[in-house]
Coordinates of C-alpha atoms in Angstrom, one line a residue:
M1 CA 230.9 51.9 4.5
R2 CA 232.4 53.6 7.5
S3 CA 234.9 55.4 5.5
V4 CA 232.2 56.7 3.2
D5 CA 230.1 58.1 6.2
M6 CA 233.1 59.9 7.6
K7 CA 233.8 61.5 4.2
C8 CA 230.2 62.9 4.1
R9 CA 230.5 64.3 7.6
A10 CA 233.6 66.2 6.5
D11 CA 232.0 67.6 3.4
L12 CA 229.0 68.8 5.5
A13 CA 231.2 70.7 7.9
T14 CA 233.1 72.2 5.1
M15 CA 229.7 73.4 3.6
R16 CA 228.6 74.9 6.9
T17 CA 231.8 76.9 7.3
S18 CA 231.4 78.3 3.8
M19 CA 227.8 79.4 4.4
V20 CA 228.8 81.2 7.7
R21 CA 231.6 83.1 5.9
A22 CA 229.3 84.1 3.1
L23 CA 226.5 85.3 5.6
S24 CA 229.1 87.2 7.5
F25 CA 230.5 88.9 4.2
S26 CA 226.9 89.8 3.1
A27 CA 226.0 91.3 6.5
A28 CA 229.1 93.4 6.5
L29 CA 228.4 94.5 2.9
A30 CA 224.9 95.5 3.8
L31 CA 226.0 97.6 6.8
V32 CA 228.5 99.5 4.7
L33 CA 226.1 100.1 1.8
N34 CA 223.1 101.2 4.3
P35 CA 224.1 103.6 7.0
A36 CA 220.7 103.7 8.3
L37 CA 221.3 100.2 9.7
T38 CA 224.2 101.6 11.8
P39 CA 223.6 101.2 15.5
V40 CA 222.7 104.5 17.4
V41 CA 225.5 105.5 19.6
A42 CA 224.5 107.1 22.9
A43 CA 226.9 110.0 22.4
D44 CA 225.1 110.9 19.1
Y45 CA 221.6 111.1 20.8
R46 CA 219.7 114.3 20.5
P47 CA 216.2 115.0 22.1
A48 CA 213.7 115.4 19.4
A49 CA 211.6 118.8 19.2
P50 CA 208.1 119.0 20.6
V51 CA 205.7 117.9 17.8
A52 CA 202.0 119.0 17.7
A53 CA 199.1 117.0 16.9
D54 CA 199.2 117.9 13.2
G55 CA 202.8 116.7 12.9
Q56 CA 204.4 120.1 12.9
M57 CA 206.5 121.8 15.6
N58 CA 204.8 123.8 18.2
A59 CA 205.3 127.5 17.2
R60 CA 205.5 130.5 19.5
F61 CA 203.3 133.6 18.7
L62 CA 205.3 136.8 18.2
S63 CA 203.8 140.3 17.6
L64 CA 205.7 143.0 15.8
G65 CA 205.0 146.5 14.7
V66 CA 205.7 147.6 11.2
G67 CA 209.4 148.6 10.9
K68 CA 210.1 147.0 14.3
S69 CA 212.7 144.2 15.0
I70 CA 213.3 141.6 17.7
V71 CA 216.5 139.5 18.6
I72 CA 216.2 135.8 18.8
D73 CA 218.8 133.6 20.5
L74 CA 218.7 129.9 19.6
P75 CA 220.2 126.9 21.6
R76 CA 222.0 125.3 18.6
D77 CA 223.8 126.6 15.5
I78 CA 221.6 127.7 12.7
K79 CA 221.9 126.0 9.4
D80 CA 218.8 127.0 7.5
V81 CA 215.9 129.5 7.8
L82 CA 212.4 129.2 6.2
V83 CA 210.3 132.4 5.8
A84 CA 206.8 131.9 4.5
D85 CA 206.1 135.4 3.3
P86 CA 209.3 137.8 3.2
K87 CA 206.9 140.8 2.2
I88 CA 205.4 140.6 5.8
A89 CA 208.4 139.7 7.8
N90 CA 212.1 138.7 7.2
A91 CA 214.8 137.0 9.4
V92 CA 218.5 138.0 9.2
V93 CA 221.0 135.6 10.8
R94 CA 224.0 137.5 12.2
S95 CA 225.8 134.8 14.1
S96 CA 225.6 131.0 14.5
Q97 CA 223.0 131.2 17.1
R98 CA 221.5 134.7 16.8
A99 CA 218.9 136.1 14.4
Y100 CA 216.9 139.3 13.9
I101 CA 213.3 139.3 12.8
I102 CA 212.0 142.4 11.2
G103 CA 208.4 143.4 10.5
A104 CA 207.8 144.8 7.0
A105 CA 204.1 145.0 6.4
V106 CA 200.7 144.3 8.1
G107 CA 199.9 140.7 7.9
Q108 CA 200.7 137.2 9.3
T109 CA 203.4 134.8 8.4
N110 CA 205.8 132.2 10.0
I111 CA 209.4 131.6 10.3
V112 CA 211.2 128.3 11.0
F113 CA 214.9 127.8 12.0
F114 CA 216.8 124.4 11.2
D115 CA 220.1 123.0 12.4
S116 CA 222.9 121.3 10.4
A117 CA 221.0 117.9 10.8
G118 CA 217.8 119.3 9.4
Q119 CA 216.1 119.4 12.8
Q120 CA 213.7 122.3 13.7
I121 CA 215.3 124.5 16.4
A122 CA 212.4 126.9 16.7
A123 CA 209.3 128.2 15.0
Y124 CA 207.5 131.4 15.2
D125 CA 204.0 132.6 14.2
I126 CA 204.5 136.2 13.3
A127 CA 201.8 138.9 13.4
V128 CA 202.9 142.2 12.1
K129 CA 200.6 145.1 13.2
R130 CA 200.6 148.9 13.1
D131 CA 203.1 150.6 15.4
L132 CA 200.8 152.1 18.1
N133 CA 203.4 153.0 20.7
G134 CA 203.1 156.6 19.7
V135 CA 199.4 156.6 20.0
R136 CA 199.5 154.8 23.5
A137 CA 201.8 157.6 24.6
A138 CA 199.4 160.2 23.3
L139 CA 196.3 158.5 24.9
K140 CA 198.1 158.4 28.3
Q141 CA 199.1 162.1 27.9
I142 CA 195.6 163.4 26.8
L143 CA 193.5 161.1 29.0
P144 CA 195.4 160.6 32.3
N145 CA 192.2 159.7 34.1
S146 CA 191.4 156.7 31.7
D147 CA 192.9 153.3 31.4
I148 CA 192.5 152.6 27.6
Q149 CA 194.4 150.0 25.7
I150 CA 194.9 150.1 22.0
D151 CA 195.9 147.1 19.9
G152 CA 195.9 146.3 16.2
L153 CA 193.9 143.6 14.4
G154 CA 194.7 143.4 10.8
E155 CA 194.0 146.6 9.2
G156 CA 191.8 147.7 12.0
I157 CA 192.2 148.9 15.6
V158 CA 190.7 147.6 18.8
L159 CA 190.1 149.8 21.8
T160 CA 189.6 148.3 25.2
G161 CA 189.8 149.3 28.9
T162 CA 187.9 152.0 30.8
A163 CA 187.2 155.6 30.5
A164 CA 186.3 158.3 33.2
N165 CA 183.4 159.7 31.1
P166 CA 181.7 159.3 27.5
M167 CA 183.7 162.3 26.3
E168 CA 187.1 160.7 26.9
A169 CA 185.9 157.5 25.2
Q170 CA 184.8 159.5 22.2
Q171 CA 188.2 161.2 22.1
A172 CA 190.0 158.0 22.1
N173 CA 187.7 156.6 19.4
D174 CA 188.3 159.7 17.1
L175 CA 192.1 159.5 17.6
A176 CA 192.1 155.8 16.6
A177 CA 189.8 156.5 13.6
R178 CA 192.2 159.1 12.2
L179 CA 195.1 156.5 12.6
A180 CA 193.2 153.7 10.9
G181 CA 191.8 155.9 8.1
G182 CA 188.1 155.7 9.0
A183 CA 185.7 155.0 12.0
D184 CA 184.6 151.7 10.3
K185 CA 188.0 150.3 11.0
V186 CA 187.8 150.9 14.7
V187 CA 186.2 148.5 17.2
N188 CA 185.4 150.4 20.4
S189 CA 185.0 148.3 23.4
I190 CA 185.7 151.0 26.0
V191 CA 183.6 150.7 29.2
V192 CA 182.7 154.0 30.8
R193 CA 183.1 153.6 34.5
G194 CA 180.4 155.2 36.8
R195 CA 178.1 156.7 34.1
D196 CA 176.9 160.0 35.2
Q197 CA 173.3 160.7 35.6
V198 CA 171.7 164.1 34.8
M199 CA 168.5 165.5 36.4
L200 CA 166.9 168.3 34.5
K201 CA 164.7 170.7 36.3
V202 CA 162.4 172.6 34.0
T203 CA 160.2 175.4 35.0
V204 CA 157.5 176.5 32.4
A205 CA 155.7 179.7 33.3
E206 CA 153.0 181.2 31.0
V207 CA 150.7 184.3 31.4
A208 CA 148.0 184.9 29.0
R209 CA 145.8 188.0 29.2
S210 CA 142.6 188.6 27.1
I211 CA 140.3 191.5 26.7
V212 CA 137.1 191.2 24.7
K213 CA 134.5 194.2 24.1
Q214 CA 131.3 193.8 22.2
L215 CA 128.9 196.6 21.6
G216 CA 126.0 196.6 19.1
I217 CA 122.5 197.9 18.6
D218 CA 119.8 195.9 16.9
L219 CA 116.8 198.0 15.5
T220 CA 113.3 196.5 14.3
A221 CA 110.5 198.6 13.0
N222 CA 107.0 198.0 11.5
L223 CA 105.6 200.8 9.4
N224 CA 102.1 200.9 8.0
Y225 CA 101.0 202.7 5.0
G226 CA 97.5 201.9 4.4
T227 CA 97.4 198.4 3.3
S228 CA 101.1 198.1 3.0
V229 CA 103.5 197.1 5.7
V230 CA 107.2 197.9 5.7
T231 CA 109.3 196.0 8.1
F232 CA 112.9 197.2 9.1
S233 CA 115.4 194.9 10.8
N234 CA 119.1 195.6 11.6
S235 CA 121.1 192.9 13.5
N236 CA 124.9 192.9 13.1
P237 CA 127.0 189.8 14.1
F238 CA 130.4 189.9 16.1
T239 CA 132.9 188.5 13.7
A240 CA 136.2 189.3 15.5
L241 CA 136.0 186.6 18.1
G242 CA 134.0 184.2 15.9
K243 CA 131.1 184.0 18.5
N244 CA 128.6 186.1 20.3
L245 CA 129.0 186.5 23.9
V246 CA 126.4 188.9 24.8
D247 CA 123.2 187.0 23.9
G248 CA 122.2 186.9 27.5
N249 CA 123.3 190.5 28.2
S250 CA 120.9 192.8 26.3
L251 CA 118.4 195.7 26.9
T252 CA 115.4 195.9 24.7
T253 CA 113.1 199.0 24.3
K254 CA 110.0 199.5 22.3
F255 CA 108.6 202.8 20.9
G256 CA 105.0 203.3 19.7
A257 CA 102.2 201.1 19.2
T258 CA 101.6 201.3 15.5
P259 CA 104.0 201.9 13.8
S260 CA 106.5 200.5 16.4
V261 CA 110.2 200.5 16.7
Q262 CA 112.1 198.1 18.9
A263 CA 115.8 198.7 19.8
T264 CA 118.0 196.1 21.5
L265 CA 121.4 197.2 23.1
R266 CA 123.9 194.4 23.4
A267 CA 127.0 195.2 25.3
M268 CA 129.7 193.2 27.0
E269 CA 133.3 193.7 28.3
T270 CA 135.4 190.9 29.6
A271 CA 139.0 190.7 30.8
G272 CA 140.7 187.4 31.8
V273 CA 144.1 186.2 32.8
I274 CA 145.5 182.6 32.6
R275 CA 148.5 181.5 34.6
T276 CA 150.2 178.1 33.7
L277 CA 153.0 176.8 35.8
A278 CA 154.8 173.4 35.5
E279 CA 158.0 172.2 37.0
P280 CA 158.7 168.8 35.6
N281 CA 161.9 167.0 36.9
L282 CA 163.6 164.2 34.9
T283 CA 166.7 162.0 35.4
A284 CA 168.5 160.2 32.5
I285 CA 171.8 158.6 32.1
S286 CA 174.5 160.5 30.1
G287 CA 173.9 159.9 26.6
E288 CA 170.3 158.7 26.9
S289 CA 167.0 160.5 26.2
A290 CA 164.1 161.2 28.7
T291 CA 160.6 162.3 27.8
F292 CA 157.9 163.8 29.9
I293 CA 154.4 164.9 29.1
A294 CA 151.6 166.3 31.4
G295 CA 148.4 166.9 29.4
G296 CA 145.9 164.6 27.6
E297 CA 144.7 163.4 24.3
F298 CA 141.6 164.6 22.4
P299 CA 139.7 162.6 19.7
V300 CA 140.1 163.6 16.0
P301 CA 138.1 162.0 13.2
A302 CA 140.5 160.1 10.9
G303 CA 138.1 158.9 8.3
Y304 CA 135.0 156.8 7.7
A305 CA 134.7 152.9 7.5
C306 CA 131.6 151.6 5.7
D307 CA 130.3 148.0 5.9
P308 CA 129.5 146.9 2.2
T309 CA 126.8 144.6 3.7
T310 CA 124.8 146.8 5.9
H311 CA 125.9 150.1 4.3
V312 CA 126.5 151.6 7.6
C313 CA 129.4 154.0 8.0
T314 CA 131.3 154.6 11.2
T315 CA 133.7 157.3 12.1
Q316 CA 137.4 156.2 12.8
I317 CA 138.9 158.2 15.7
S318 CA 142.5 159.0 16.3
F319 CA 143.9 160.9 19.3
K320 CA 146.3 163.8 19.4
K321 CA 148.3 164.8 22.4
F322 CA 148.3 168.2 24.1
G323 CA 149.8 169.6 27.3
I324 CA 153.3 170.3 28.5
S325 CA 156.0 168.0 27.1
L326 CA 159.7 168.0 27.7
N327 CA 162.5 165.9 25.9
F328 CA 166.0 166.2 26.7
T329 CA 169.4 164.4 25.8
P330 CA 172.3 165.1 28.2
V331 CA 175.9 164.2 27.7
V332 CA 178.4 164.8 30.5
L333 CA 181.6 166.3 28.8
T334 CA 183.9 166.8 31.8
E335 CA 183.4 166.9 35.6
G336 CA 180.6 169.4 36.0
K337 CA 180.1 170.4 32.4
I338 CA 177.1 169.1 30.4
S339 CA 176.2 169.2 26.7
L340 CA 172.3 169.4 26.6
R341 CA 169.7 169.1 23.8
V342 CA 166.4 170.0 25.1
M343 CA 162.9 170.4 23.4
T344 CA 159.8 171.7 25.3
E345 CA 156.4 172.3 24.1
V346 CA 153.2 173.8 25.5
S347 CA 150.0 173.1 23.8
E348 CA 146.5 173.8 24.6
L349 CA 143.0 173.3 23.2
S350 CA 141.3 176.3 21.6
N351 CA 137.9 177.1 20.0
E352 CA 139.6 179.3 17.4
N353 CA 139.8 177.8 14.0
A354 CA 137.6 174.9 15.3
I355 CA 135.8 172.9 12.6
T356 CA 132.4 171.2 12.8
L357 CA 131.8 167.9 10.9
S358 CA 128.3 166.8 10.0
Q359 CA 127.1 163.4 9.0
A360 CA 123.5 162.6 7.9
V361 CA 122.3 159.5 9.8
T362 CA 118.8 159.5 8.5
S363 CA 116.6 162.0 6.3
T364 CA 115.7 164.0 9.4
S365 CA 118.8 163.6 11.8
V366 CA 122.3 164.9 11.5
N367 CA 125.2 164.1 13.7
S368 CA 127.8 166.8 14.2
L369 CA 131.2 166.8 15.7
T370 CA 133.4 169.8 16.6
V371 CA 137.0 169.3 16.4
P372 CA 138.9 172.0 18.4
S373 CA 142.4 173.4 17.3
I374 CA 145.6 173.4 19.2
K375 CA 147.6 176.4 20.2
T376 CA 151.3 175.4 20.4
R377 CA 154.5 177.1 21.7
R378 CA 157.7 175.0 21.1
A379 CA 161.3 175.6 21.9
E380 CA 164.3 173.4 20.9
T381 CA 168.0 174.2 21.5
S382 CA 171.4 172.6 22.1
L383 CA 173.8 174.1 24.6
E384 CA 176.7 173.5 27.0
I385 CA 176.1 174.5 30.6
P386 CA 177.7 173.6 33.9
S387 CA 176.0 171.5 36.5
G388 CA 173.7 173.7 38.5
G389 CA 173.6 176.5 35.9
A390 CA 170.4 177.7 34.6
M391 CA 169.3 178.7 31.0
A392 CA 166.2 180.6 30.2
M393 CA 164.4 180.5 27.0
A394 CA 162.4 183.7 27.0
G395 CA 161.0 186.2 24.5
L396 CA 158.1 183.8 23.5
I397 CA 155.7 186.8 23.5
Q398 CA 152.6 186.8 21.3
Q399 CA 150.1 189.8 21.1
Q400 CA 147.0 189.5 18.9
T401 CA 144.5 192.3 18.4
K402 CA 141.3 191.8 16.4
Q403 CA 138.6 194.5 15.8
A404 CA 135.7 194.3 13.6
V405 CA 132.9 196.9 13.0
S406 CA 129.6 195.7 11.1
G407 CA 126.5 197.7 10.3
L408 CA 124.2 199.1 7.7
P409 CA 126.0 200.7 4.7
G410 CA 125.6 204.5 4.7
L411 CA 123.9 204.9 8.1
M412 CA 126.7 203.4 10.1
Q413 CA 129.1 206.2 9.1
L414 CA 126.8 209.0 10.6
P415 CA 128.5 210.8 13.3
I416 CA 126.1 210.3 16.2
L417 CA 123.1 208.2 14.8
G418 CA 125.4 205.8 13.1
T419 CA 126.0 204.1 16.5
L420 CA 122.5 202.8 16.3
F421 CA 123.2 201.0 13.1
R422 CA 126.5 199.3 13.8
S423 CA 128.1 196.8 16.3
R424 CA 131.8 196.8 17.3
D425 CA 133.8 193.7 18.4
F426 CA 137.3 194.1 20.0
V427 CA 139.6 191.3 21.0
N428 CA 143.1 191.7 22.4
N429 CA 145.2 188.7 23.4
A430 CA 148.7 188.7 24.9
T431 CA 150.6 185.8 25.8
E432 CA 154.1 185.4 27.3
L433 CA 156.0 182.1 28.0
V434 CA 159.4 181.5 29.7
V435 CA 161.1 178.2 30.0
I436 CA 164.0 177.9 32.6
V437 CA 166.2 174.7 32.4
T438 CA 168.6 173.8 35.1
P439 CA 170.5 170.5 34.8
Y440 CA 172.3 168.8 37.8
I441 CA 174.8 165.8 37.8
V442 CA 173.1 163.6 40.5
R443 CA 173.7 160.5 42.4
A444 CA 171.3 158.0 43.9
V445 CA 169.9 158.7 47.4
A446 CA 168.7 156.6 50.2
Q447 CA 164.8 156.1 50.4
K448 CA 164.8 157.6 53.9
D449 CA 166.0 161.0 52.5
L450 CA 162.9 161.3 50.1
S451 CA 159.5 162.6 51.0
R452 CA 156.2 162.0 49.4
P453 CA 153.3 164.6 48.8
D454 CA 151.1 162.5 51.3
D455 CA 153.6 162.4 54.1
G456 CA 151.8 163.6 57.2
F457 CA 148.3 163.4 55.8
S458 CA 145.7 162.0 58.0
A459 CA 141.9 161.9 57.4
P460 CA 139.8 163.8 60.1
A461 CA 137.4 162.1 62.4
D462 CA 133.7 162.8 62.1
P463 CA 133.5 165.3 65.0
Q464 CA 136.3 167.3 63.3
V465 CA 134.4 167.4 60.0
E466 CA 131.0 168.1 61.6
L467 CA 132.0 170.6 64.2
L468 CA 135.1 172.2 62.8
G469 CA 134.7 171.6 59.1
N470 CA 138.1 170.1 58.6
I471 CA 138.9 168.0 55.6
N472 CA 142.3 166.7 56.9
R473 CA 144.8 166.6 59.8
I474 CA 148.5 167.2 59.7
Y475 CA 150.6 166.0 62.5
G476 CA 154.0 165.3 60.7
V477 CA 155.7 162.1 59.9
P478 CA 156.6 159.9 63.0
G479 CA 160.2 159.5 63.6
R480 CA 161.4 162.3 61.3
T481 CA 163.2 165.4 62.5
E482 CA 163.0 168.2 60.0
P483 CA 166.3 170.2 59.7
G484 CA 166.3 173.9 60.8
R485 CA 165.9 176.3 57.9
N486 CA 165.9 180.0 57.5
Y487 CA 162.9 180.9 55.4
R488 CA 162.7 184.1 53.7
G489 CA 159.4 185.6 52.3
T490 CA 155.8 184.4 52.6
Y491 CA 155.4 180.7 53.4
G492 CA 153.0 178.4 55.1
F493 CA 149.5 177.0 54.0
I494 CA 146.6 178.5 52.1
T495 CA 143.1 177.6 53.2
D496 CA 140.3 178.3 50.7

């Protein structure tokens, strides 16, 4: 039994030795056939490239102009290059660690460099844009007072920075539009620093003269022949002016008892002058419009609205403006030079060509409404003028003469007696309008440097009103020292 046990132990040790040898041979064979299981040696260790969140290597952004190139120096030898779109940009390897990137067309692509082990050395996002260096130099030469940056964005151009005035900003926009092939491809983000403000001083002066002469004789006669009665009447209207001004200015004479003749002499001569003066001042930012009107509105019937239930009609009213209006748009071109578009209008109500509208309210009452007409004189122009220079729109002269003779046919042509059978109406109107426009480039002023029309006004006390007849007192403004001035001509106050 003991000999059998020893033999089993010897066989078990031999089996264990064979198994260890078999495992060692299998491990060695596996290491030879699969190099990936080879242990990493410290000398062969290489730091991995930075990896983005999406698993790709972080790429540097690179901007190129069309036909321009850039030199790239890499830290390791280049084995392979990947160009996504060679039509936009291409990479040329000239040495083991140097490459040239060349922009070919407008667009975007990317380029990746690899080493001999397949690791990424560098990656670039390439944006190829228009070559704008020549345009930058031209802008710097043409507009030295502005700081304008120009950059490409795809097929378009973006303008940024500041300009000295709107004219320089517009010049830069026009230059970029010519380069890009159209204004719709230009994004203008130029800021005009210190936008100028323009004050427009306008003087509107008008003088209108009118002369009206009316002369007429009205005859009325009653002639009796037995039982027959003949009545004669001659009354001539004044048609030139459209209305009779001499109804209350007449002389009547009666001749004889029976038969009787009555003569009425109507005569009137009037001369009038109207002077209109307005000096509106407006201030607007360069490029913006400003409007001023001094006048009013008058009602004009616009139609009738009837209630279908009560059958009551009411007149709809609209309002029309009249007076002195001013509209202007200034653009500061260069220092002290202004491009100005100005429109001024002077309108007034007139009884000439007026219409009267009548509406029957009941069978016995009629409502009437007289709508006046408007006389309008308007001037509109565009010009370039220096700051402080004046422009006059003159020559707006109008002269109108009306004359009408009315009377009894045949008798009114008699040399002397014909005066008894006719009336004469003569109207002569002459109007002259002058508009003087003066623009100024202005800056804001302090409130203390301004004055109001009521500065120095003070209501009088009761003794001053009752005893002296004063309506106000003028003592000046407290704390204000008026500067010395040399006055020429007549000045002071007018007391009516």
